[in-house]
Amino acid sequence: MLALVFALLAAPPHSAAPRLRSRVAGWRGAHETTIVGELTTLLAVPNLASDSVNIRRNAALLVAMLERRGAKARLLELPGSPPAVYGELLTPGATRTVVFYAHYDGQPVDTGRWASRPWSPVVRDGPLTATARELPFPAEGGRFDPEWRIFARSASDDKAPIVAMLAALDALRSLGIRPSVNLKFFLEGEEEAGSRHLRDMLTRHAETLTADLWLFGDGPVHQSREPVVSFGVRGVMGVQLTVYGPARPLHSGHYGNWAPNPNVMLAHLLASMRDEEGRILIERFYDDVRPFSEEQRRALAAMPRVDEQLKGELKLGRTEGGDASLAEQVSRPALNVSGISGGRTGSAAANVIVPEANAYIDFRLVPDQRPERIRALLEAHLVKRGYHVVQEDPDSATRRAHPRIIKMTGDAGYPAMSTALDLPVSRAVIRAAEAALGRPIIVEPPLGGSLPLYEFQEVLGRPLIMVPIVNHDNNQHAENENLRIRNLWDGIELYAGLLARLGREWRGMVP
Amino acid sequence: MLALVFALLAAPPHSAAPRLRSRVAGWRGAHETTIVGELTTLLAVPNLASDSVNIRRNAALLVAMLERRGAKARLLELPGSPPAVYGELLTPGATRTVVFYAHYDGQPVDTGRWASRPWSPVVRDGPLTATARELPFPAEGGRFDPEWRIFARSASDDKAPIVAMLAALDALRSLGIRPSVNLKFFLEGEEEAGSRHLRDMLTRHAETLTADLWLFGDGPVHQSREPVVSFGVRGVMGVQLTVYGPARPLHSGHYGNWAPNPNVMLAHLLASMRDEEGRILIERFYDDVRPFSEEQRRALAAMPRVDEQLKGELKLGRTEGGDASLAEQVSRPALNVSGISGGRTGSAAANVIVPEANAYIDFRLVPDQRPERIRALLEAHLVKRGYHVVQEDPDSATRRAHPRIIKMTGDAGYPAMSTALDLPVSRAVIRAAEAALGRPIIVEPPLGGSLPLYEFQEVLGRPLIMVPIVNHDNNQHAENENLRIRNLWDGIELYAGLLARLGREWRGMVP
């Protein structure tokens, strides 16, 4: 029905991207409480992938939201999986089809650490500092200070992009402009739970999802608060390591210095794997790293340096990697020790030799590293350091038989994904985005973070480009996740411009 | 009055230590339910130092128990402190005075982890295994299987030695043998709460506590289950180290490899401080270590090796220190990493760069190491590795100004205590104990554990020797603390022999 409405309207003006932007902004200014209201309604529904009742409440709400825009919408199902929400909005005359991806599930919450309840959205006058104030939501038709923030689980990651895209459609319709491409929606419901059913979902519904390009609305914009388009993500692999000491906790005075100390073993092991500058010391680790293309190198060098600003924000006196920029450091493979534990520290400390110590590591991988190969290299490193490697808790006989035992578990992980910068579609997206903004956009060869985007490329074989909108300082995955209002406004303008221009730029490209 | 009874009796036979031992055992066989009954009555009174009502009920009961043996008994008071229980039993003609030390307070309990209530003593047919059975206490005059165990808080640590000493007095009186020394009792009421008032207590009551020797009834016998006399303890000092990363948790994909990773920093730091064999790598750490005397070396070498037995029990495939025995390893200074923490591991793991990582270390010190000197050496080590050392949480300016910051806190700690093996009194105690047992006793130059015994030496200037009696596998400080009945019987025989022989052996020694 919406398509019909567009068809009856005059074609949009030719140039005038900045003009479009200000017209979208004007429309938004008159609808701020409606837009934010749609977002907070969505945020109020708990969205753990494991909470099957509530996750379906989210999905049903999204179907209704899509249908309100005239999209044909339905759930894509797979046994044992949260549903994906699918929507389709065809534009008469459009020759290219774009799938917009976002996910509607969120990370687990540690409620005790939140300043307000994770699924009860509140607005505050800025980041959560000591002086931050909670404010009442403006009355209908009112305005938001763009520096205010909405606090709730998934405010940024990843419900805001969904609401931004729908608001962009509303804005275009209101301005009498129709999208330049056919638009499909694929809203995933278990991204934060590891996307276990994603491959099956894509395979089963491949025909439905046929398209020329996937646009990903996930992840943050640049730390300079400038918009960015990203052409890749790193892969990731989680590894849990457990080293063993005595079978029961021992008095450190009577047995320490004799019973092997797992905390010390773990310290030596971790130190052997990675230095304090980020260099990974596992043999052959860098063998499969694909060198950057000239265009990627140029894009990396052109990215604004935010290192000093961030060091101030994060109270850092140094960074890893010497003079290398943040952008360079997160485009390389990484070994992040996310967690260590063994016995207790602080006021709960006790003088014991503990039975085991644990470390959780996330490896970040770049093209063409494969998780299974990295796991094999890690295992070889452990063996070389005298460890007997097991996948299950060792039994007594195993513990007695080996001087050093390590349990290595974790997830299968996934490889990186990269879209070449010199594809016609890549150039079209960059040009359309720049037209939408009225100025250059930051081009990020890979995003530092990880998403299982290789699945899309492997299963569907289409290029994939990310158009994030949310603020970088959003406490994503942690307590007090938040969305800066201006990022929502900017996102609506970017998405509206992309929808209006992408088809035309694309047609103009020589393949 | 008891002294008067002894005075009227014939002098004890000259030789015949084994004969004395079997006579004591015979007496005990006829009084087992009485002895255990006195212990369980004492164990039934809750004994947290902080529980001022119950701690005084313990003290009053102990006064009554001492008075039943004819001792003059009273409470030694100090404002704000649980009372110490003092008792005095003079022997006409004795020229030496011995203070018997034990403590009647116990460690805090985590009731949910106990198989039976901590202050409701029960008897079981052995250690608390899956097949262990709780038994009824034998009727009056009945017997205990010596492998049975009494389960209650302080069954081993440290009420059993008190009951053993009183039973030894009863046995001697019944056999018509009088102690060879004047005996004083000093029963502390806040040892497990850190002995905060001990120094003041000893200072204020120094005259009352005048003696030639302190005998300590605390700690376990050797892991071989053989009796032991110990001539020292190690000092201890707890240090908490905190290293800092970004001011807030960061997504490891977007910031890892650039933001300093505190878990990695801590790993490198700990690895720089101690190797995997127990050797401490802090410069000059061993400077003040007093070499063992020839006698101490001989005693260490003569200690039974329980390493293989313990490796089996503890499911160990190796021990630290190469071929060195447990006894050697715990007679050396040690750096035990008791706890590490930074972020989360296991199912709670998250891909973040955490703001800080912590380690808790207990240093074990030997003569003549001083805690304040060790702390200075540690600080120098940290500075050498590029750390700015602080004692409080660093503020923003401090964090920005220094590439690496470490917070170092902890307790003041205390030094080791050692009594030379070649003092006349040391040789007298060894000979009297061996006479009591009828065979050699294990001589332990230092106990691996730590007790603030240096306080006694510093304040009172008298030698101090430990004569422990309880089983090593007693779950001391933990849930399901227990006493093996045979250890109580052995303890009564050892203490009776010491009381009967010590004065005579001592007189025979050339100073």
XYZ file of N, CA and C in Angstrom, chain B residues 372-479:
324
model
N 58.296 -4.941 56.476
C 58.431 -3.603 55.898
C 59.534 -3.582 54.837
N 60.562 -4.382 55.046
C 61.648 -4.460 54.072
C 61.155 -5.175 52.796
N 60.389 -6.233 52.959
C 59.870 -6.982 51.804
C 58.941 -6.079 50.993
N 58.142 -5.305 51.705
C 57.232 -4.403 51.011
C 58.029 -3.382 50.188
N 59.133 -2.890 50.734
C 59.971 -1.924 50.008
C 60.595 -2.585 48.774
N 61.027 -3.830 48.904
C 61.626 -4.521 47.754
C 60.586 -4.754 46.661
N 59.384 -5.106 47.085
C 58.308 -5.317 46.110
C 58.021 -4.004 45.377
N 57.945 -2.940 46.146
C 57.661 -1.647 45.523
C 58.753 -1.278 44.515
N 60.007 -1.543 44.874
C 61.119 -1.252 43.952
C 60.971 -2.091 42.680
N 60.523 -3.323 42.831
C 60.312 -4.193 41.665
C 59.245 -3.603 40.747
N 58.182 -3.116 41.344
C 57.085 -2.545 40.558
C 57.567 -1.291 39.813
N 58.315 -0.456 40.523
C 58.824 0.776 39.915
C 59.745 0.432 38.749
N 60.579 -0.571 38.945
C 61.520 -0.988 37.903
C 60.773 -1.465 36.650
N 59.603 -1.999 36.844
C 58.812 -2.450 35.694
C 57.931 -1.329 35.138
N 58.172 -0.126 35.576
C 57.499 1.018 34.971
C 56.216 1.437 35.662
N 55.941 0.870 36.820
C 54.688 1.209 37.504
C 54.859 2.399 38.446
N 53.836 3.232 38.417
C 53.693 4.265 39.436
C 52.864 3.639 40.554
N 53.413 3.618 41.764
C 52.784 2.878 42.857
C 51.968 3.826 43.732
N 50.715 3.471 43.944
C 49.842 4.294 44.798
C 49.228 3.415 45.889
N 48.723 4.073 46.930
C 48.073 3.331 48.021
C 46.562 3.522 48.009
N 46.119 4.509 47.249
C 44.680 4.784 47.154
C 44.269 4.652 45.694
N 42.959 4.540 45.444
C 42.499 4.542 44.057
C 43.000 5.805 43.376
N 43.634 5.674 42.223
C 44.185 6.856 41.557
C 43.076 7.740 40.995
N 43.257 9.047 41.073
C 42.272 9.945 40.466
C 42.558 10.084 38.969
N 41.712 10.810 38.279
C 41.830 10.919 36.821
C 43.178 11.490 36.401
N 43.615 12.528 37.093
C 44.874 13.167 36.703
C 46.022 12.168 36.848
N 46.018 11.396 37.916
C 47.072 10.406 38.123
C 47.036 9.359 37.021
N 45.842 8.919 36.681
C 45.715 7.894 35.637
C 46.214 8.405 34.292
N 45.952 9.671 33.999
C 46.404 10.236 32.739
C 47.921 10.444 32.726
N 48.476 10.721 33.911
C 49.880 11.136 33.968
C 50.863 9.965 33.898
N 50.386 8.760 34.195
C 51.328 7.641 34.293
C 50.929 6.492 33.361
N 51.889 5.999 32.590
C 51.585 4.901 31.669
C 51.083 3.642 32.398
N 51.651 3.372 33.557
C 51.254 2.178 34.302
C 51.104 2.552 35.766
N 49.960 2.177 36.313
C 49.704 2.494 37.720
C 49.345 1.213 38.440
N 49.834 1.084 39.650
C 49.465 -0.077 40.457
C 49.143 0.396 41.863
N 48.042 -0.121 42.390
C 47.706 0.161 43.791
C 48.184 -1.019 44.612
N 48.902 -0.700 45.675
C 49.470 -1.747 46.520
C 48.954 -1.512 47.928
N 48.119 -2.412 48.401
C 47.614 -2.299 49.775
C 47.838 -3.646 50.458
N 47.330 -3.789 51.654
C 47.514 -5.063 52.356
C 47.647 -4.832 53.837
N 48.080 -5.870 54.531
C 48.213 -5.747 55.979
C 49.673 -5.506 56.348
N 49.891 -5.146 57.613
C 51.254 -4.863 58.063
C 52.087 -6.130 58.101
N 51.412 -7.265 58.304
C 52.134 -8.526 58.371
C 52.949 -8.630 59.646
N 53.612 -9.744 59.807
C 54.516 -9.899 60.959
C 55.627 -10.871 60.599
N 56.751 -10.741 61.327
C 57.907 -11.573 60.966
C 57.781 -13.004 61.506
N 58.753 -13.799 61.135
C 58.805 -15.193 61.591
C 59.240 -15.266 63.058
N 59.100 -16.424 63.642
C 59.615 -16.672 64.987
C 60.377 -17.989 64.921
N 61.528 -18.001 65.553
C 62.318 -19.217 65.530
C 62.979 -19.424 66.880
N 62.913 -20.633 67.377
C 63.622 -20.987 68.609
C 64.773 -21.913 68.208
N 65.988 -21.558 68.625
C 67.150 -22.358 68.215
C 67.024 -23.781 68.746
N 67.458 -24.733 67.925
C 67.353 -26.141 68.343
C 68.386 -26.518 69.398
N 69.453 -25.702 69.507
C 70.519 -26.110 70.425
C 70.434 -25.442 71.794
N 69.350 -24.742 72.077
C 69.163 -24.228 73.448
C 68.954 -25.413 74.386
N 69.389 -25.290 75.620
C 69.131 -26.373 76.587
C 67.646 -26.714 76.667
N 66.801 -25.696 76.659
C 65.381 -25.974 76.811
C 64.844 -26.705 75.576
N 65.398 -26.394 74.402
C 64.950 -27.070 73.186
C 65.300 -28.552 73.274
N 66.548 -28.807 73.680
C 66.962 -30.209 73.783
C 66.168 -30.927 74.863
N 65.852 -30.202 75.931
C 65.074 -30.822 77.015
C 63.679 -31.210 76.533
N 63.051 -30.325 75.770
C 61.703 -30.622 75.287
C 61.738 -31.828 74.347
N 62.736 -31.846 73.448
C 62.832 -32.984 72.518
C 63.033 -34.284 73.301
N 63.945 -34.247 74.270
C 64.220 -35.476 75.030
C 63.014 -35.900 75.852
N 62.352 -34.941 76.459
C 61.178 -35.289 77.275
C 60.077 -35.860 76.390
N 59.895 -35.265 75.201
C 58.849 -35.750 74.296
C 59.191 -37.158 73.829
N 60.467 -37.394 73.517
C 60.867 -38.728 73.050
C 60.740 -39.751 74.163
N 61.054 -39.308 75.380
C 60.873 -40.203 76.519
C 59.390 -40.523 76.680
N 58.543 -39.508 76.497
C 57.100 -39.705 76.651
C 56.586 -40.720 75.637
N 57.102 -40.642 74.422
C 56.614 -41.509 73.356
C 57.316 -42.858 73.326
N 58.543 -42.873 73.881
C 59.316 -44.089 73.794
C 59.970 -44.273 72.445
N 60.051 -43.222 71.655
C 60.725 -43.291 70.335
C 61.001 -41.870 69.842
N 61.806 -41.740 68.752
C 62.136 -40.389 68.265
C 60.884 -39.625 67.848
N 60.963 -38.314 68.007
C 59.859 -37.457 67.582
C 60.345 -36.627 66.385
N 59.420 -36.247 65.525
C 59.795 -35.400 64.395
C 60.084 -33.993 64.905
N 61.239 -33.465 64.534
C 61.608 -32.103 64.914
C 61.484 -31.217 63.683
N 60.589 -30.260 63.795
C 60.301 -29.387 62.656
C 60.933 -28.025 62.932
N 61.957 -27.643 62.159
C 62.629 -26.361 62.469
C 61.651 -25.191 62.371
N 60.934 -25.009 61.241
C 59.792 -24.120 61.303
C 58.566 -24.857 60.782
N 57.435 -24.510 61.331
C 56.149 -24.904 60.783
C 55.934 -24.041 59.543
N 55.296 -24.601 58.504
C 55.077 -23.806 57.291
C 54.124 -22.647 57.507
N 53.141 -22.852 58.380
C 52.127 -21.843 58.631
C 52.667 -20.653 59.408
N 51.793 -19.729 59.670
C 52.197 -18.502 60.352
C 51.328 -18.263 61.578
N 51.945 -17.849 62.654
C 51.245 -17.403 63.858
C 52.056 -16.225 64.376
N 51.388 -15.281 65.033
C 52.146 -14.090 65.477
C 52.940 -14.374 66.746
N 53.759 -15.421 66.721
C 54.489 -15.821 67.919
C 55.633 -14.871 68.228
N 56.050 -14.114 67.212
C 57.109 -13.126 67.456
C 56.691 -12.178 68.572
N 55.358 -11.972 68.734
C 54.851 -11.079 69.789
C 55.303 -11.584 71.159
N 55.166 -12.885 71.367
C 55.535 -13.467 72.659
C 57.023 -13.265 72.915
N 57.816 -13.549 71.863
C 59.261 -13.395 72.036
C 59.635 -11.935 72.257
N 58.986 -11.036 71.495
C 59.347 -9.622 71.622
C 58.948 -9.055 72.978
N 57.746 -9.429 73.447
C 57.240 -8.839 74.694
C 57.836 -9.537 75.915
N 57.932 -10.859 75.874
C 58.298 -11.602 77.072
C 59.726 -12.136 77.035
N 60.277 -12.245 75.838
C 61.673 -12.662 75.721
C 61.939 -14.096 76.132
N 60.951 -14.961 76.085
C 61.161 -16.361 76.480
C 61.086 -17.271 75.251
N 61.767 -18.396 75.293
C 61.656 -19.339 74.176
C 60.260 -19.951 74.090
N 59.974 -20.423 72.927
C 58.611 -20.832 72.615
C 58.685 -22.056 71.697
N 58.044 -23.118 72.089
C 58.110 -24.375 71.327
C 56.692 -24.902 71.153
N 56.410 -25.447 69.983
C 55.049 -25.900 69.696
C 54.946 -27.417 69.802
N 53.916 -27.832 70.513
C 53.675 -29.264 70.687
C 52.244 -29.573 70.230
N 52.026 -29.606 68.943
C 50.676 -29.831 68.420
C 50.271 -31.292 68.585
N 48.980 -31.523 68.543
C 48.509 -32.914 68.699
C 47.459 -33.307 67.660
N 46.776 -32.369 66.996
C 45.609 -32.752 66.188
C 45.999 -33.241 64.796
N 45.087 -33.963 64.168
C 45.317 -34.497 62.829
C 45.457 -33.386 61.807
N 46.288 -33.646 60.767
C 46.512 -32.626 59.727
C 45.289 -32.475 58.826
N 44.522 -33.564 58.683
C 43.377 -33.527 57.760
C 42.111 -33.195 58.553
N 42.133 -32.038 59.208
C 41.086 -31.703 60.171
C 40.121 -30.626 59.670
N 40.303 -30.191 58.403
C 39.467 -29.117 57.835
C 39.483 -27.835 58.664
N 40.585 -27.629 59.305
C 40.850 -26.411 60.065
C 40.448 -25.171 59.262
N 39.740 -24.288 59.865
C 39.302 -23.007 59.272
C 38.163 -23.181 58.278
N 37.832 -24.393 57.892
C 36.808 -24.610 56.871
C 35.594 -25.282 57.506
N 34.680 -25.721 56.652
C 33.510 -26.426 57.137
C 33.917 -27.843 57.566
